[in-house]
Amino acid sequence: MSSLAARRFRCAATTAVALACAAIAPSFATAAGATWMRGFTAPGTPAMYNRVGVIKVGPARARNVLVLVPGTSAGGGYFVPLAKTVAAMVPGWQVWSVERRENLLEEQSMVNRAKAHRATARQLFDYYLGYLTDPSVTTHFRSVPDANVGFARRWGMRVAVEDLRHVVLAAQRRGGRVVLGGHSLGGSITTAYATWDFGGRAGARGLAGLVYIDGGSSPKPVTPDQASQSLGKLQTGSPWLSFGGIPAPLAGLFNVTGSTGALLDPNAPSIGQAWPLLPANLKPPVPATNLGTYGYALDTKTSPRGLVAAQAHLGHLATSGNPRGWVRAGAITPIQRYAQVFSGTGLQSVDGTAWYHPMRLTIDSGAVGDGNANSAQSILDVRATHGADVHVPIYAFGAALGGKRVLDAARALARQSHIPRRQLTLVDRRTSYAHNDPAAAFPRNVFLSNLVVFLSRIGASRR
């Protein structure tokens, strides 16, 4: 090991030490939004939507790239706070967060104004939600009718993987190492890409590593009957997933207005709490601030069970005050950082939530099967068949939602591809990390400290 590599490993031994090293790292800039590139030509899709975006974070001259894929109903802004920290802590790396094509349907004009402090939290809320109960709000958001986007029923795993192919190839052209990772459903997409058949070769060719963040592909695929039934229901239903039982685009609108309002006017009486259409299980039992209501809706102790995929350890409502604010109380994720994750702070036309998440993508994930050919794949046009050809290091982190299943899937993938045990990093924190803590916990973050070591080893290894 070179002296430089040894110094990097010592620096990354703990998150606290790594952050101290980051303080003296070269400065870098984050793109103001997503960079869009040509994507897969999906059958029936208008050309304007055959694109895929990335948010690039890190030094302009960095050659190595960590490509991160968001999960269910998540947008490219989700990874940006984490990406900034990683790029500062690991020299020579950029982090690219993928912005999938469905996010081109989002109308973010008022979000952009609010982020630029040219609109208030009230104006933001009224534009996207308040008009539904207040007829005096005449200029407002209009949702995309399902009838206008029937082609999105075909935006499944093949579209996501083929779009991702353009991103990975662009990253490879920088001439360094490329590591692919994903959170939640993004982990399934990561396995699908790594095992996908690209002209007889596995997608893992050209990658230097894989990262699974509380997500991955189950080795056991859905049955052909289950695949056919799911497709049949999709053809007569909405193209979009209902996240936590909340139909599209409302879940995204709740999150972007809630997170952005919590940052714009954190101590003001909660706008959402007073709105009659906000689900009762998202409202605190006492008058709360914008920040207090946002924390109450997404903290592990008070958030409804149906939103487990949106939760983190954030703290609790203050025990006094009118309205009640929010107290971190030793929680591993700062609520302000969590709000930045979903608001997309500093980014134009990008946030951390996908307002429209393709149901077909979730259906198809059930056929990936850790990259092993199965009968459901032919029904769903999934081509993840190179499960024995993934010869790269793997880092898998299991939190509360994916937990043991994620680690078991990583073990199975490593076993069938004969990846040496020394190249497999498994971290089990299902009892202490909620689903979104790995991306947002700060400054101490077990996922992050292990990621720094993982990337440093790959960056220092010889070709």
mmCIF file of N, CA and C in Angstrom, residues 258-387:
data_model
loop_
_atom_site.group_PDB
_atom_site.id
_atom_site.type_symbol
_atom_site.label_atom_id
_atom_site.label_comp_id
_atom_site.label_asym_id
_atom_site.label_seq_id
_atom_site.Cartn_x
_atom_site.Cartn_y
_atom_site.Cartn_z
ATOM 1 N N GLY A 258 -43.315 20.569 2.513
ATOM 2 C CA GLY A 258 -43.004 20.439 3.931
ATOM 3 C C GLY A 258 -41.547 20.691 4.231
ATOM 4 N N SER A 259 -40.657 20.077 3.453
ATOM 5 C CA SER A 259 -39.222 20.238 3.690
ATOM 6 C C SER A 259 -38.767 21.665 3.392
ATOM 7 N N THR A 260 -39.234 22.224 2.283
ATOM 8 C CA THR A 260 -38.814 23.575 1.917
ATOM 9 C C THR A 260 -39.395 24.602 2.880
ATOM 10 N N GLY A 261 -40.653 24.424 3.273
ATOM 11 C CA GLY A 261 -41.252 25.322 4.257
ATOM 12 C C GLY A 261 -40.554 25.252 5.598
ATOM 13 N N ALA A 262 -40.106 24.051 5.985
ATOM 14 C CA ALA A 262 -39.399 23.881 7.253
ATOM 15 C C ALA A 262 -38.060 24.603 7.251
ATOM 16 N N LEU A 263 -37.469 24.750 6.074
ATOM 17 C CA LEU A 263 -36.210 25.471 5.969
ATOM 18 C C LEU A 263 -36.418 26.970 5.823
ATOM 19 N N LEU A 264 -37.461 27.360 5.092
ATOM 20 C CA LEU A 264 -37.725 28.788 4.868
ATOM 21 C C LEU A 264 -38.203 29.492 6.128
ATOM 22 N N ASP A 265 -39.108 28.863 6.851
ATOM 23 C CA ASP A 265 -39.751 29.510 8.005
ATOM 24 C C ASP A 265 -39.960 28.468 9.105
ATOM 25 N N PRO A 266 -38.866 27.982 9.691
ATOM 26 C CA PRO A 266 -38.964 26.830 10.588
ATOM 27 C C PRO A 266 -39.780 27.068 11.846
ATOM 28 N N ASN A 267 -39.787 28.288 12.373
ATOM 29 C CA ASN A 267 -40.408 28.544 13.675
ATOM 30 C C ASN A 267 -41.821 29.111 13.594
ATOM 31 N N ALA A 268 -42.331 29.292 12.378
ATOM 32 C CA ALA A 268 -43.689 29.812 12.214
ATOM 33 C C ALA A 268 -44.710 28.709 12.476
ATOM 34 N N PRO A 269 -45.936 29.071 12.861
ATOM 35 C CA PRO A 269 -46.985 28.055 13.037
ATOM 36 C C PRO A 269 -47.134 27.215 11.767
ATOM 37 N N SER A 270 -47.286 25.925 11.933
ATOM 38 C CA SER A 270 -47.300 25.010 10.805
ATOM 39 C C SER A 270 -48.434 25.293 9.831
ATOM 40 N N ILE A 271 -48.064 25.428 8.568
ATOM 41 C CA ILE A 271 -49.063 25.620 7.519
ATOM 42 C C ILE A 271 -49.786 24.305 7.246
ATOM 43 N N GLY A 272 -49.037 23.230 7.145
ATOM 44 C CA GLY A 272 -49.633 21.937 6.830
ATOM 45 C C GLY A 272 -50.554 21.421 7.914
ATOM 46 N N GLN A 273 -50.212 21.676 9.172
ATOM 47 C CA GLN A 273 -51.032 21.182 10.275
ATOM 48 C C GLN A 273 -52.426 21.789 10.246
ATOM 49 N N ALA A 274 -52.523 23.015 9.772
ATOM 50 C CA ALA A 274 -53.815 23.702 9.728
ATOM 51 C C ALA A 274 -54.619 23.367 8.474
ATOM 52 N N TRP A 275 -54.027 22.631 7.545
ATOM 53 C CA TRP A 275 -54.698 22.336 6.269
ATOM 54 C C TRP A 275 -55.599 21.117 6.440
ATOM 55 N N PRO A 276 -56.860 21.219 6.088
ATOM 56 C CA PRO A 276 -57.805 20.127 6.377
ATOM 57 C C PRO A 276 -57.540 18.832 5.623
ATOM 58 N N LEU A 277 -56.842 18.876 4.488
ATOM 59 C CA LEU A 277 -56.643 17.666 3.696
ATOM 60 C C LEU A 277 -55.374 16.899 4.052
ATOM 61 N N LEU A 278 -54.532 17.457 4.920
ATOM 62 C CA LEU A 278 -53.360 16.704 5.331
ATOM 63 C C LEU A 278 -53.819 15.533 6.201
ATOM 64 N N PRO A 279 -53.378 14.300 5.904
ATOM 65 C CA PRO A 279 -53.800 13.145 6.704
ATOM 66 C C PRO A 279 -53.576 13.369 8.196
ATOM 67 N N ALA A 280 -54.548 12.947 8.993
ATOM 68 C CA ALA A 280 -54.493 13.199 10.436
ATOM 69 C C ALA A 280 -53.272 12.572 11.088
ATOM 70 N N ASN A 281 -52.798 11.438 10.555
ATOM 71 C CA ASN A 281 -51.658 10.783 11.187
ATOM 72 C C ASN A 281 -50.328 11.484 10.906
ATOM 73 N N LEU A 282 -50.356 12.564 10.124
ATOM 74 C CA LEU A 282 -49.165 13.373 9.900
ATOM 75 C C LEU A 282 -49.176 14.651 10.731
ATOM 76 N N LYS A 283 -50.251 14.855 11.490
ATOM 77 C CA LYS A 283 -50.401 16.090 12.257
ATOM 78 C C LYS A 283 -50.062 15.865 13.729
ATOM 79 N N PRO A 284 -49.202 16.695 14.307
ATOM 80 C CA PRO A 284 -48.908 16.582 15.737
ATOM 81 C C PRO A 284 -50.166 16.803 16.574
ATOM 82 N N PRO A 285 -50.224 16.237 17.781
ATOM 83 C CA PRO A 285 -51.409 16.395 18.631
ATOM 84 C C PRO A 285 -51.503 17.759 19.302
ATOM 85 N N VAL A 286 -50.457 18.571 19.155
ATOM 86 C CA VAL A 286 -50.431 19.921 19.730
ATOM 87 C C VAL A 286 -49.998 20.891 18.644
ATOM 88 N N PRO A 287 -50.316 22.174 18.783
ATOM 89 C CA PRO A 287 -49.853 23.146 17.785
ATOM 90 C C PRO A 287 -48.333 23.092 17.640
ATOM 91 N N ALA A 288 -47.877 23.026 16.403
ATOM 92 C CA ALA A 288 -46.445 22.873 16.145
ATOM 93 C C ALA A 288 -45.982 23.862 15.076
ATOM 94 N N THR A 289 -44.687 24.019 14.984
ATOM 95 C CA THR A 289 -44.087 24.859 13.953
ATOM 96 C C THR A 289 -43.988 24.086 12.637
ATOM 97 N N ASN A 290 -43.585 24.793 11.592
ATOM 98 C CA ASN A 290 -43.340 24.110 10.314
ATOM 99 C C ASN A 290 -42.296 23.000 10.485
ATOM 100 N N LEU A 291 -41.224 23.303 11.201
ATOM 101 C CA LEU A 291 -40.185 22.305 11.419
ATOM 102 C C LEU A 291 -40.682 21.172 12.316
ATOM 103 N N GLY A 292 -41.460 21.527 13.329
ATOM 104 C CA GLY A 292 -41.999 20.515 14.230
ATOM 105 C C GLY A 292 -42.925 19.539 13.532
ATOM 106 N N THR A 293 -43.790 20.045 12.668
ATOM 107 C CA THR A 293 -44.711 19.173 11.939
ATOM 108 C C THR A 293 -43.967 18.281 10.953
ATOM 109 N N TYR A 294 -42.951 18.826 10.302
ATOM 110 C CA TYR A 294 -42.180 18.017 9.358
ATOM 111 C C TYR A 294 -41.464 16.877 10.085
ATOM 112 N N GLY A 295 -40.858 17.187 11.223
ATOM 113 C CA GLY A 295 -40.187 16.148 11.990
ATOM 114 C C GLY A 295 -41.148 15.104 12.520
ATOM 115 N N TYR A 296 -42.298 15.536 13.007
ATOM 116 C CA TYR A 296 -43.300 14.617 13.552
ATOM 117 C C TYR A 296 -43.764 13.634 12.481
ATOM 118 N N ALA A 297 -43.911 14.093 11.247
ATOM 119 C CA ALA A 297 -44.417 13.242 10.162
ATOM 120 C C ALA A 297 -43.415 12.183 9.720
ATOM 121 N N LEU A 298 -42.110 12.406 9.976
ATOM 122 C CA LEU A 298 -41.102 11.515 9.408
ATOM 123 C C LEU A 298 -40.168 10.881 10.430
ATOM 124 N N ASP A 299 -40.272 11.230 11.696
ATOM 125 C CA ASP A 299 -39.431 10.580 12.698
ATOM 126 C C ASP A 299 -39.946 9.170 12.984
ATOM 127 N N THR A 300 -39.039 8.269 13.310
ATOM 128 C CA THR A 300 -39.395 6.868 13.502
ATOM 129 C C THR A 300 -40.439 6.649 14.599
ATOM 130 N N LYS A 301 -40.465 7.523 15.588
ATOM 131 C CA LYS A 301 -41.358 7.302 16.733
ATOM 132 C C LYS A 301 -42.783 7.779 16.470
ATOM 133 N N THR A 302 -42.972 8.707 15.561
ATOM 134 C CA THR A 302 -44.300 9.301 15.376
ATOM 135 C C THR A 302 -44.839 9.184 13.956
ATOM 136 N N SER A 303 -43.987 8.880 13.007
ATOM 137 C CA SER A 303 -44.428 8.739 11.621
ATOM 138 C C SER A 303 -45.287 7.489 11.465
ATOM 139 N N PRO A 304 -46.342 7.529 10.632
ATOM 140 C CA PRO A 304 -47.186 6.346 10.443
ATOM 141 C C PRO A 304 -46.427 5.191 9.803
ATOM 142 N N ARG A 305 -46.855 3.981 10.102
ATOM 143 C CA ARG A 305 -46.185 2.779 9.626
ATOM 144 C C ARG A 305 -46.087 2.740 8.095
ATOM 145 N N GLY A 306 -47.089 3.272 7.428
ATOM 146 C CA GLY A 306 -47.079 3.248 5.970
ATOM 147 C C GLY A 306 -45.973 4.082 5.355
ATOM 148 N N LEU A 307 -45.362 4.969 6.137
ATOM 149 C CA LEU A 307 -44.278 5.817 5.637
ATOM 150 C C LEU A 307 -42.921 5.359 6.147
ATOM 151 N N VAL A 308 -42.787 4.076 6.476
ATOM 152 C CA VAL A 308 -41.519 3.580 6.999
ATOM 153 C C VAL A 308 -40.366 3.840 6.038
ATOM 154 N N ALA A 309 -40.650 3.853 4.742
ATOM 155 C CA ALA A 309 -39.597 4.088 3.758
ATOM 156 C C ALA A 309 -39.164 5.547 3.705
ATOM 157 N N ALA A 310 -39.873 6.430 4.428
ATOM 158 C CA ALA A 310 -39.519 7.852 4.443
ATOM 159 C C ALA A 310 -38.949 8.289 5.784
ATOM 160 N N GLN A 311 -38.730 7.368 6.685
ATOM 161 C CA GLN A 311 -38.398 7.734 8.059
ATOM 162 C C GLN A 311 -36.899 7.808 8.337
ATOM 163 N N ALA A 312 -36.586 8.573 9.410
ATOM 164 C CA ALA A 312 -35.231 8.671 9.937
ATOM 165 C C ALA A 312 -35.325 8.952 11.426
ATOM 166 N N HIS A 313 -34.208 8.838 12.133
ATOM 167 C CA HIS A 313 -34.139 9.199 13.550
ATOM 168 C C HIS A 313 -33.834 10.701 13.635
ATOM 169 N N LEU A 314 -34.841 11.487 13.947
ATOM 170 C CA LEU A 314 -34.742 12.940 13.860
ATOM 171 C C LEU A 314 -34.844 13.656 15.201
ATOM 172 N N GLY A 315 -35.452 13.052 16.228
ATOM 173 C CA GLY A 315 -35.648 13.726 17.512
ATOM 174 C C GLY A 315 -37.100 13.681 17.933
ATOM 175 N N HIS A 316 -37.593 14.786 18.501
ATOM 176 C CA HIS A 316 -38.989 14.809 18.944
ATOM 177 C C HIS A 316 -39.478 16.247 19.087
ATOM 178 N N LEU A 317 -40.791 16.402 19.196
ATOM 179 C CA LEU A 317 -41.372 17.724 19.458
ATOM 180 C C LEU A 317 -40.883 18.256 20.793
ATOM 181 N N ALA A 318 -40.719 19.560 20.862
ATOM 182 C CA ALA A 318 -40.360 20.192 22.129
ATOM 183 C C ALA A 318 -41.469 19.949 23.154
ATOM 184 N N THR A 319 -41.111 19.892 24.410
ATOM 185 C CA THR A 319 -42.092 19.630 25.475
ATOM 186 C C THR A 319 -42.867 20.866 25.877
ATOM 187 N N SER A 320 -42.481 22.007 25.363
ATOM 188 C CA SER A 320 -43.202 23.241 25.673
ATOM 189 C C SER A 320 -43.111 24.180 24.488
ATOM 190 N N GLY A 321 -43.866 25.268 24.586
ATOM 191 C CA GLY A 321 -43.892 26.254 23.510
ATOM 192 C C GLY A 321 -45.215 26.240 22.785
ATOM 193 N N ASN A 322 -45.561 27.357 22.224
ATOM 194 C CA ASN A 322 -46.797 27.464 21.456
ATOM 195 C C ASN A 322 -46.540 28.388 20.262
ATOM 196 N N PRO A 323 -46.290 27.793 19.098
ATOM 197 C CA PRO A 323 -46.332 26.366 18.758
ATOM 198 C C PRO A 323 -45.050 25.635 19.179
ATOM 199 N N ARG A 324 -45.121 24.305 19.207
ATOM 200 C CA ARG A 324 -43.984 23.487 19.597
ATOM 201 C C ARG A 324 -42.970 23.390 18.454
ATOM 202 N N GLY A 325 -41.717 23.560 18.814
ATOM 203 C CA GLY A 325 -40.644 23.369 17.849
ATOM 204 C C GLY A 325 -40.136 21.943 17.862
ATOM 205 N N TRP A 326 -38.945 21.747 17.315
ATOM 206 C CA TRP A 326 -38.368 20.410 17.205
ATOM 207 C C TRP A 326 -37.047 20.356 17.957
ATOM 208 N N VAL A 327 -36.796 19.231 18.627
ATOM 209 C CA VAL A 327 -35.581 19.032 19.406
ATOM 210 C C VAL A 327 -34.861 17.798 18.879
ATOM 211 N N ARG A 328 -33.574 17.933 18.598
ATOM 212 C CA ARG A 328 -32.817 16.794 18.063
ATOM 213 C C ARG A 328 -32.633 15.703 19.115
ATOM 214 N N ALA A 329 -32.322 16.076 20.334
ATOM 215 C CA ALA A 329 -32.240 15.134 21.469
ATOM 216 C C ALA A 329 -31.330 13.940 21.202
ATOM 217 N N GLY A 330 -30.178 14.193 20.579
ATOM 218 C CA GLY A 330 -29.219 13.127 20.351
ATOM 219 C C GLY A 330 -29.493 12.245 19.154
ATOM 220 N N ALA A 331 -30.549 12.516 18.377
ATOM 221 C CA ALA A 331 -30.850 11.713 17.193
ATOM 222 C C ALA A 331 -29.708 11.809 16.186
ATOM 223 N N ILE A 332 -29.479 10.745 15.430
ATOM 224 C CA ILE A 332 -28.304 10.712 14.564
ATOM 225 C C ILE A 332 -28.442 11.571 13.312
ATOM 226 N N THR A 333 -29.667 11.908 12.920
ATOM 227 C CA THR A 333 -29.872 12.717 11.716
ATOM 228 C C THR A 333 -30.413 14.098 12.079
ATOM 229 N N PRO A 334 -29.680 15.165 11.766
ATOM 230 C CA PRO A 334 -30.191 16.522 12.003
ATOM 231 C C PRO A 334 -31.384 16.805 11.097
ATOM 232 N N ILE A 335 -32.443 17.341 11.666
ATOM 233 C CA ILE A 335 -33.643 17.527 10.850
ATOM 234 C C ILE A 335 -33.414 18.539 9.736
ATOM 235 N N GLN A 336 -32.573 19.549 9.964
ATOM 236 C CA GLN A 336 -32.305 20.519 8.891
ATOM 237 C C GLN A 336 -31.625 19.836 7.704
ATOM 238 N N ARG A 337 -30.699 18.942 7.989
ATOM 239 C CA ARG A 337 -30.032 18.213 6.906
ATOM 240 C C ARG A 337 -31.034 17.298 6.191
ATOM 241 N N TYR A 338 -31.934 16.709 6.967
ATOM 242 C CA TYR A 338 -32.943 15.847 6.372
ATOM 243 C C TYR A 338 -33.866 16.648 5.454
ATOM 244 N N ALA A 339 -34.244 17.836 5.880
ATOM 245 C CA ALA A 339 -35.070 18.696 5.031
ATOM 246 C C ALA A 339 -34.321 19.082 3.756
ATOM 247 N N GLN A 340 -33.019 19.296 3.859
ATOM 248 C CA GLN A 340 -32.235 19.616 2.672
ATOM 249 C C GLN A 340 -32.204 18.451 1.690
ATOM 250 N N VAL A 341 -32.147 17.231 2.226
ATOM 251 C CA VAL A 341 -32.167 16.029 1.387
ATOM 252 C C VAL A 341 -33.376 16.040 0.463
ATOM 253 N N PHE A 342 -34.545 16.394 1.000
ATOM 254 C CA PHE A 342 -35.773 16.311 0.212
ATOM 255 C C PHE A 342 -36.153 17.611 -0.484
ATOM 256 N N SER A 343 -35.720 18.736 0.040
ATOM 257 C CA SER A 343 -36.013 19.998 -0.624
ATOM 258 C C SER A 343 -35.127 20.212 -1.849
ATOM 259 N N GLY A 344 -33.901 19.689 -1.789
ATOM 260 C CA GLY A 344 -32.955 19.954 -2.871
ATOM 261 C C GLY A 344 -32.343 21.328 -2.727
ATOM 262 N N THR A 345 -31.876 21.626 -1.538
ATOM 263 C CA THR A 345 -31.306 22.939 -1.254
ATOM 264 C C THR A 345 -30.172 23.268 -2.222
ATOM 265 N N GLY A 346 -30.236 24.468 -2.806
ATOM 266 C CA GLY A 346 -29.205 24.912 -3.731
ATOM 267 C C GLY A 346 -29.361 24.407 -5.148
ATOM 268 N N LEU A 347 -30.390 23.616 -5.402
ATOM 269 C CA LEU A 347 -30.606 23.036 -6.721
ATOM 270 C C LEU A 347 -31.861 23.613 -7.361
ATOM 271 N N GLN A 348 -31.804 23.874 -8.631
ATOM 272 C CA GLN A 348 -32.961 24.362 -9.360
ATOM 273 C C GLN A 348 -33.631 23.211 -10.109
ATOM 274 N N SER A 349 -34.958 23.147 -9.995
ATOM 275 C CA SER A 349 -35.783 22.160 -10.705
ATOM 276 C C SER A 349 -35.473 20.726 -10.298
ATOM 277 N N VAL A 350 -34.904 20.546 -9.112
ATOM 278 C CA VAL A 350 -34.586 19.220 -8.595
ATOM 279 C C VAL A 350 -34.873 19.193 -7.097
ATOM 280 N N ASP A 351 -35.512 18.125 -6.638
ATOM 281 C CA ASP A 351 -35.653 17.916 -5.198
ATOM 282 C C ASP A 351 -35.335 16.451 -4.895
ATOM 283 N N GLY A 352 -35.590 16.027 -3.664
ATOM 284 C CA GLY A 352 -35.225 14.678 -3.272
ATOM 285 C C GLY A 352 -36.340 13.663 -3.394
ATOM 286 N N THR A 353 -37.490 14.082 -3.905
ATOM 287 C CA THR A 353 -38.636 13.190 -4.053
ATOM 288 C C THR A 353 -39.025 13.084 -5.524
ATOM 289 N N ALA A 354 -39.432 11.899 -5.951
ATOM 290 C CA ALA A 354 -40.021 11.744 -7.284
ATOM 291 C C ALA A 354 -41.532 11.881 -7.138
ATOM 292 N N TRP A 355 -42.096 12.929 -7.697
ATOM 293 C CA TRP A 355 -43.541 13.152 -7.580
ATOM 294 C C TRP A 355 -44.318 12.064 -8.311
ATOM 295 N N TYR A 356 -43.730 11.544 -9.372
ATOM 296 C CA TYR A 356 -44.357 10.487 -10.179
ATOM 297 C C TYR A 356 -43.378 9.312 -10.276
ATOM 298 N N HIS A 357 -43.652 8.232 -9.556
ATOM 299 C CA HIS A 357 -42.768 7.073 -9.601
ATOM 300 C C HIS A 357 -43.432 5.971 -10.421
ATOM 301 N N PRO A 358 -42.780 5.480 -11.484
ATOM 302 C CA PRO A 358 -43.407 4.481 -12.350
ATOM 303 C C PRO A 358 -43.695 3.168 -11.622
ATOM 304 N N MET A 359 -44.946 2.758 -11.632
ATOM 305 C CA MET A 359 -45.324 1.491 -11.016
ATOM 306 C C MET A 359 -44.621 0.319 -11.707
ATOM 307 N N ARG A 360 -44.400 0.451 -13.001
ATOM 308 C CA ARG A 360 -43.761 -0.632 -13.760
ATOM 309 C C ARG A 360 -42.347 -0.909 -13.236
ATOM 310 N N LEU A 361 -41.642 0.113 -12.816
ATOM 311 C CA LEU A 361 -40.291 -0.075 -12.301
ATOM 312 C C LEU A 361 -40.301 -0.921 -11.028
ATOM 313 N N THR A 362 -41.266 -0.664 -10.160
ATOM 314 C CA THR A 362 -41.384 -1.460 -8.936
ATOM 315 C C THR A 362 -41.796 -2.892 -9.257
ATOM 316 N N ILE A 363 -42.709 -3.069 -10.201
ATOM 317 C CA ILE A 363 -43.124 -4.417 -10.604
ATOM 318 C C ILE A 363 -41.930 -5.203 -11.132
ATOM 319 N N ASP A 364 -41.178 -4.589 -12.028
ATOM 320 C CA ASP A 364 -40.069 -5.293 -12.677
ATOM 321 C C ASP A 364 -38.958 -5.664 -11.704
ATOM 322 N N SER A 365 -38.816 -4.915 -10.627
ATOM 323 C CA SER A 365 -37.746 -5.208 -9.678
ATOM 324 C C SER A 365 -37.894 -6.614 -9.100
ATOM 325 N N GLY A 366 -39.123 -7.117 -9.066
ATOM 326 C CA GLY A 366 -39.355 -8.450 -8.524
ATOM 327 C C GLY A 366 -38.814 -9.569 -9.379
ATOM 328 N N ALA A 367 -38.419 -9.263 -10.615
ATOM 329 C CA ALA A 367 -37.915 -10.305 -11.517
ATOM 330 C C ALA A 367 -36.400 -10.306 -11.636
ATOM 331 N N VAL A 368 -35.721 -9.378 -10.971
ATOM 332 C CA VAL A 368 -34.266 -9.301 -11.102
ATOM 333 C C VAL A 368 -33.610 -10.557 -10.542
ATOM 334 N N GLY A 369 -34.072 -11.018 -9.389
ATOM 335 C CA GLY A 369 -33.627 -12.304 -8.856
ATOM 336 C C GLY A 369 -32.122 -12.440 -8.690
ATOM 337 N N ASP A 370 -31.462 -11.389 -8.203
ATOM 338 C CA ASP A 370 -30.010 -11.399 -8.010
ATOM 339 C C ASP A 370 -29.263 -11.727 -9.296
ATOM 340 N N GLY A 371 -29.891 -11.384 -10.430
ATOM 341 C CA GLY A 371 -29.219 -11.551 -11.722
ATOM 342 C C GLY A 371 -29.250 -12.936 -12.302
ATOM 343 N N ASN A 372 -30.196 -13.751 -11.874
ATOM 344 C CA ASN A 372 -30.313 -15.107 -12.400
ATOM 345 C C ASN A 372 -31.544 -15.217 -13.300
ATOM 346 N N ALA A 373 -31.370 -15.800 -14.469
ATOM 347 C CA ALA A 373 -32.479 -15.930 -15.424
ATOM 348 C C ALA A 373 -33.643 -16.681 -14.777
ATOM 349 N N ASN A 374 -34.855 -16.173 -15.028
ATOM 350 C CA ASN A 374 -36.060 -16.817 -14.491
ATOM 351 C C ASN A 374 -37.220 -16.530 -15.421
ATOM 352 N N SER A 375 -38.312 -17.254 -15.216
ATOM 353 C CA SER A 375 -39.446 -17.190 -16.143
ATOM 354 C C SER A 375 -40.138 -15.833 -16.141
ATOM 355 N N ALA A 376 -40.111 -15.125 -15.028
ATOM 356 C CA ALA A 376 -40.778 -13.828 -14.966
ATOM 357 C C ALA A 376 -40.057 -12.778 -15.800
ATOM 358 N N GLN A 377 -38.766 -12.962 -16.026
ATOM 359 C CA GLN A 377 -38.006 -11.945 -16.763
ATOM 360 C C GLN A 377 -38.504 -11.786 -18.197
ATOM 361 N N SER A 378 -38.857 -12.875 -18.850
ATOM 362 C CA SER A 378 -39.326 -12.770 -20.233
ATOM 363 C C SER A 378 -40.660 -12.042 -20.310
ATOM 364 N N ILE A 379 -41.474 -12.179 -19.283
ATOM 365 C CA ILE A 379 -42.769 -11.496 -19.248
ATOM 366 C C ILE A 379 -42.576 -9.991 -19.063
ATOM 367 N N LEU A 380 -41.588 -9.624 -18.244
ATOM 368 C CA LEU A 380 -41.390 -8.217 -17.881
ATOM 369 C C LEU A 380 -40.257 -7.543 -18.658
ATOM 370 N N ASP A 381 -39.666 -8.236 -19.611
ATOM 371 C CA ASP A 381 -38.565 -7.695 -20.413
ATOM 372 C C ASP A 381 -37.391 -7.273 -19.533
ATOM 373 N N VAL A 382 -37.068 -8.108 -18.566
ATOM 374 C CA VAL A 382 -35.913 -7.904 -17.706
ATOM 375 C C VAL A 382 -34.798 -8.820 -18.196
ATOM 376 N N ARG A 383 -33.582 -8.279 -18.303
ATOM 377 C CA ARG A 383 -32.477 -9.025 -18.911
ATOM 378 C C ARG A 383 -31.292 -9.162 -17.956
ATOM 379 N N ALA A 384 -31.589 -9.336 -16.681
ATOM 380 C CA ALA A 384 -30.554 -9.463 -15.656
ATOM 381 C C ALA A 384 -30.177 -10.933 -15.507
ATOM 382 N N THR A 385 -29.231 -11.390 -16.316
ATOM 383 C CA THR A 385 -28.925 -12.820 -16.397
ATOM 384 C C THR A 385 -27.472 -13.161 -16.082
ATOM 385 N N HIS A 386 -26.643 -12.162 -15.772
ATOM 386 C CA HIS A 386 -25.213 -12.405 -15.542
ATOM 387 C C HIS A 386 -24.878 -12.389 -14.053
ATOM 388 N N GLY A 387 -25.693 -13.075 -13.279
ATOM 389 C CA GLY A 387 -25.481 -13.071 -11.837
ATOM 390 C C GLY A 387 -24.211 -13.760 -11.384
#
